[in-house]
Tab-separated table of N, CA and C in Angstrom:
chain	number	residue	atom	x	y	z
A	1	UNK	N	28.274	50.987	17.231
A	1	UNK	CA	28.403	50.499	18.583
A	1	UNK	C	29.867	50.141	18.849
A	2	UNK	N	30.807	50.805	20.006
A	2	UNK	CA	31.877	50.121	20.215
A	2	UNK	C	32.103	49.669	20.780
A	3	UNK	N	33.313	48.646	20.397
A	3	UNK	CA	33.526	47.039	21.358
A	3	UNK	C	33.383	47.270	23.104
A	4	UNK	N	32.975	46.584	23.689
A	4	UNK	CA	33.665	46.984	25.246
A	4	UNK	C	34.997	46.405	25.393
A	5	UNK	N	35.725	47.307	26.912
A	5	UNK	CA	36.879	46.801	27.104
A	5	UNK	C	37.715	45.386	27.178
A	6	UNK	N	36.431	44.486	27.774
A	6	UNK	CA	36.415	43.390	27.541
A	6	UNK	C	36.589	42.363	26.251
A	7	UNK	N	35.875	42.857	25.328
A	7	UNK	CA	35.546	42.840	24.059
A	7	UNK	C	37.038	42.456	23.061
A	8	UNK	N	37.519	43.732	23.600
A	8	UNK	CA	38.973	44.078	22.949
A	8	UNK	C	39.932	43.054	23.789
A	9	UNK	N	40.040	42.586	24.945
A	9	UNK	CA	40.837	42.200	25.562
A	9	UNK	C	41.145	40.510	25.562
A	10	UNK	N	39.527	40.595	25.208
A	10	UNK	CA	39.237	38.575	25.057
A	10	UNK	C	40.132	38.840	23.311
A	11	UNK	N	39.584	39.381	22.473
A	11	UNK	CA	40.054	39.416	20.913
A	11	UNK	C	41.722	39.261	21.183
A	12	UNK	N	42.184	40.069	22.084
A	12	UNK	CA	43.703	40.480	22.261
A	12	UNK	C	44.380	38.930	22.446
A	13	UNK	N	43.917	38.500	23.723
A	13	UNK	CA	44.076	37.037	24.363
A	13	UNK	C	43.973	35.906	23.398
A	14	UNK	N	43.205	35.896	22.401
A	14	UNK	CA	42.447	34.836	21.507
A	14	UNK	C	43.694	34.784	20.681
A	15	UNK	N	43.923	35.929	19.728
A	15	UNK	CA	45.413	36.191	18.674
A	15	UNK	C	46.400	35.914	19.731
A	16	UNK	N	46.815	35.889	20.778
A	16	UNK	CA	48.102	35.337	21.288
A	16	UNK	C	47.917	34.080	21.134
A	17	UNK	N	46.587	33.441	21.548
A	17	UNK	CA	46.521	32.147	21.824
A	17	UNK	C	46.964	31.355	20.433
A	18	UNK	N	46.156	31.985	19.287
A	18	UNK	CA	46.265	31.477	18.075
A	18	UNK	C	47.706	31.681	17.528
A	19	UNK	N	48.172	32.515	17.826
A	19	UNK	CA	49.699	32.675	17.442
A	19	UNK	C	50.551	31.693	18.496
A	20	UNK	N	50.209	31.237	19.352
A	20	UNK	CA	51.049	30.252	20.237
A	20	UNK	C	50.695	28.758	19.337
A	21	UNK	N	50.177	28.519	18.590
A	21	UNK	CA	49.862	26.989	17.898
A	21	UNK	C	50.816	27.542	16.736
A	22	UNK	N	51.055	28.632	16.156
A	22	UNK	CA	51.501	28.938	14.911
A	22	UNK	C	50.763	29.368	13.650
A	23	UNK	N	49.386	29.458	14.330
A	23	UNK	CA	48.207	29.925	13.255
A	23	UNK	C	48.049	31.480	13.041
A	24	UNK	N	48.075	31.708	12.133
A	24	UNK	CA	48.355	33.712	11.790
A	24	UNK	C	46.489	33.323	11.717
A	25	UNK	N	45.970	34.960	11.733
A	25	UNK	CA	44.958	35.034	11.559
A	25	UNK	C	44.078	36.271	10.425
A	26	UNK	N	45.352	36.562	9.776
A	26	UNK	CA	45.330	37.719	9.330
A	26	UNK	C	44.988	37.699	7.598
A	27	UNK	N	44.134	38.292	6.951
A	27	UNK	CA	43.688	37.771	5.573
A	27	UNK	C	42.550	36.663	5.680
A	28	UNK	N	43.293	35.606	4.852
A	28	UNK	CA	42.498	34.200	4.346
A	28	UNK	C	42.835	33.678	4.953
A	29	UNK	N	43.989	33.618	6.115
A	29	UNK	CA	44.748	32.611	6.615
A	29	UNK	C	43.813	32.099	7.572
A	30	UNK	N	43.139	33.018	8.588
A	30	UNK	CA	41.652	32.982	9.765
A	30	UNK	C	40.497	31.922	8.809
A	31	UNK	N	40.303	31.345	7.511
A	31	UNK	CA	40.149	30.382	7.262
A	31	UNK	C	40.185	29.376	6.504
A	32	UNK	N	41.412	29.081	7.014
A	32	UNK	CA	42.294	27.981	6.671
A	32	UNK	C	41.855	26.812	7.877
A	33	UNK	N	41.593	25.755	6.923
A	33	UNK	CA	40.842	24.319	7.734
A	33	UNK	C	41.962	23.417	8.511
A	34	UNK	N	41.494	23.479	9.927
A	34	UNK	CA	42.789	23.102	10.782
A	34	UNK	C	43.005	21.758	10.468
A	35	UNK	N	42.474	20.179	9.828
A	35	UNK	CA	42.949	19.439	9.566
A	35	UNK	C	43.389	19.577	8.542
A	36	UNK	N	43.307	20.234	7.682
A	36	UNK	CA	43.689	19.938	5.978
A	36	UNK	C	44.485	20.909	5.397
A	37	UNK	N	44.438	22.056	5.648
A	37	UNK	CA	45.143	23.003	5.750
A	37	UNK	C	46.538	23.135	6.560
A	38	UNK	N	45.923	22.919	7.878
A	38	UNK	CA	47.100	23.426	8.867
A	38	UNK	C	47.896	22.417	9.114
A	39	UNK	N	46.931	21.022	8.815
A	39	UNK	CA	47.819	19.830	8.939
A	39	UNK	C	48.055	19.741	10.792
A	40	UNK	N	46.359	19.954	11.059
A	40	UNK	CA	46.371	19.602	12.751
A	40	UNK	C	46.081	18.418	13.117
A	41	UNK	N	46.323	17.667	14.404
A	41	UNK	CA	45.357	16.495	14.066
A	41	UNK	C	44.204	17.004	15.156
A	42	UNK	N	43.439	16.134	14.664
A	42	UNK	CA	42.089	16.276	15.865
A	42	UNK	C	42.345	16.981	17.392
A	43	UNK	N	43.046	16.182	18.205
A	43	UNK	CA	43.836	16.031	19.272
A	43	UNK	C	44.176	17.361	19.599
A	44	UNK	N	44.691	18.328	18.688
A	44	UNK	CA	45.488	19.513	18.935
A	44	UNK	C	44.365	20.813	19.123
A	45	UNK	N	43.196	20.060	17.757
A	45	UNK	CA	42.082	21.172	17.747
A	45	UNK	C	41.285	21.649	18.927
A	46	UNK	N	41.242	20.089	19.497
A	46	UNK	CA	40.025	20.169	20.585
A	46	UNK	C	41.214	20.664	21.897
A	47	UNK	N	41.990	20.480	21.705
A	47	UNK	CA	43.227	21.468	22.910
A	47	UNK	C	42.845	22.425	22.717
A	48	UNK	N	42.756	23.421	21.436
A	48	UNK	CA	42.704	24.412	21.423
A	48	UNK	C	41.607	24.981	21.342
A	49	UNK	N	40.435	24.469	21.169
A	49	UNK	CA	39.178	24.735	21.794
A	49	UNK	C	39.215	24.787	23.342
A	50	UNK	N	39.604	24.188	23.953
A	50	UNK	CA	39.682	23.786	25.260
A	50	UNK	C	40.526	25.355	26.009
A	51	UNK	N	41.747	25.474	25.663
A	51	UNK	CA	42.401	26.905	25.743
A	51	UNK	C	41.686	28.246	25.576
A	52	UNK	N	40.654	27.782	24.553
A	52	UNK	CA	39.797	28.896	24.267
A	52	UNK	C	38.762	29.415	25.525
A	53	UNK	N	38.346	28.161	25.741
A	53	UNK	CA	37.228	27.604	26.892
A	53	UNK	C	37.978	28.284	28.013
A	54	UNK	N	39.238	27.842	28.027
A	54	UNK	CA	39.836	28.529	29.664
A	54	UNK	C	39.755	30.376	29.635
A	55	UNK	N	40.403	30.405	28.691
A	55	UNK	CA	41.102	31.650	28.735
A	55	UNK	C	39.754	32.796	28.731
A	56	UNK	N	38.927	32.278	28.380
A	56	UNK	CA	37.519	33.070	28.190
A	56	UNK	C	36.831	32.794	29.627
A	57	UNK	N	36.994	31.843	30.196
A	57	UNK	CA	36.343	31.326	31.213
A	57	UNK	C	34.621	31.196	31.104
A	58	UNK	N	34.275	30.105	30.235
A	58	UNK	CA	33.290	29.928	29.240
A	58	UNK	C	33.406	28.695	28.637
A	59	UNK	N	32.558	28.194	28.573
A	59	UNK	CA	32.185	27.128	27.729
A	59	UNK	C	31.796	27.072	26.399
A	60	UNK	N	32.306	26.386	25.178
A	60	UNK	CA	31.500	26.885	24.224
A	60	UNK	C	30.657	25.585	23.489
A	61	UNK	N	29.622	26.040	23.557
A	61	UNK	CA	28.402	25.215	23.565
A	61	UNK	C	28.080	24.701	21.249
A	62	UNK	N	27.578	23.582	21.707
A	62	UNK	CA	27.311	22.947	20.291
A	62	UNK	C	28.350	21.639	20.018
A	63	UNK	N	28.750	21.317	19.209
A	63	UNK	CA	29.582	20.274	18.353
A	63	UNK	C	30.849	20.962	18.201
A	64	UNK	N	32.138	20.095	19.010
A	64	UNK	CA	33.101	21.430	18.444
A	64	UNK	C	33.869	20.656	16.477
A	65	UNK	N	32.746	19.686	16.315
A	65	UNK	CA	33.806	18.948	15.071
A	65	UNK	C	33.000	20.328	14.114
A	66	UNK	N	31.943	21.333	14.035
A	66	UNK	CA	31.535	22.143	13.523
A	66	UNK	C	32.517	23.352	13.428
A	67	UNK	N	33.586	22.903	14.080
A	67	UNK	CA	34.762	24.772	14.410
A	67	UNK	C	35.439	23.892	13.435
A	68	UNK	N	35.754	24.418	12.155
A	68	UNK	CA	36.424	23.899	10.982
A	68	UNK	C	37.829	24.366	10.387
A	69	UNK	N	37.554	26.098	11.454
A	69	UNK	CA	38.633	26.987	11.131
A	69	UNK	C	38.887	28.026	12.032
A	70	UNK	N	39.541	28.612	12.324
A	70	UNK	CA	40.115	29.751	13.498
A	70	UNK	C	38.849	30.661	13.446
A	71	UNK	N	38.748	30.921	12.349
A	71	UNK	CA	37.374	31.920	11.982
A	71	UNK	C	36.117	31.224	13.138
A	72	UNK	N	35.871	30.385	12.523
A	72	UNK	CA	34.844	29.317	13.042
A	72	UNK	C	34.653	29.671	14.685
A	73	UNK	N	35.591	29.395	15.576
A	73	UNK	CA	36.195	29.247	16.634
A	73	UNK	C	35.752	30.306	17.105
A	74	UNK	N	37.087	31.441	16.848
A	74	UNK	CA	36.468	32.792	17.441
A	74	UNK	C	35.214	33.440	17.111
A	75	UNK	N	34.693	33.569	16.321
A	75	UNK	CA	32.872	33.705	15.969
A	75	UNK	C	32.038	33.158	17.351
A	76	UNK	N	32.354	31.540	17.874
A	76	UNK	CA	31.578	30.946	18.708
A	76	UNK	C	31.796	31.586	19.489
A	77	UNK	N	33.209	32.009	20.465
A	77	UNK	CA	33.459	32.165	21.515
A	77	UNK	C	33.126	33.600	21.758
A	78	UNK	N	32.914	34.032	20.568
A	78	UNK	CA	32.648	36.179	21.256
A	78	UNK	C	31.302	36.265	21.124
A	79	UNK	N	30.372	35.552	20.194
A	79	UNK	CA	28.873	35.303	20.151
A	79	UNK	C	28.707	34.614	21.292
A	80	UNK	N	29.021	33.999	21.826
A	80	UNK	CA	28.246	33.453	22.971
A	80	UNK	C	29.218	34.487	24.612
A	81	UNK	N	29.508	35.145	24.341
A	81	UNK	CA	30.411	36.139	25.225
A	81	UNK	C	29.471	37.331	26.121
């Protein structure tokens, strides 16, 4: 089955977004734990959940203290897409 255009374009948007905090996503790095790892604080995560939320124009539904890692994150936001 291939992606739709959309598909590809939210993914496209998401890696800028994640590359605008300074988070690569490429390998193991996609999960690497944004407090302990990345050395985020709380504050920055739920920004960037929130960015996610915009840029998708979408809400993403559940607990966001459960998004543990970039991986985490984008999984929610294209499953519920």
């Amino acid at each position: 089955m291939k992606p739709k255009n959309n598909q590809i374009r939210n993914i496209r948007q998401l890696i800028q977004l994640f590359h605008s905090y300074g988070i690569q996503l490429t390998g193991r790095k996609k999960l690497r734990r944004f407090q302990d790892q990345l050395k985020m604080d709380e504050i920055f995560v739920h920004g960037l959940i929130f960015e996610v939320e915009y840029l998708l124009q979408k809400e993403i539904e559940g607990n966001w203290e459960d998004l543990n890692c970039p991986k985490d994150v984008i999984e929610r936001a294209l499953i519920e897409n």
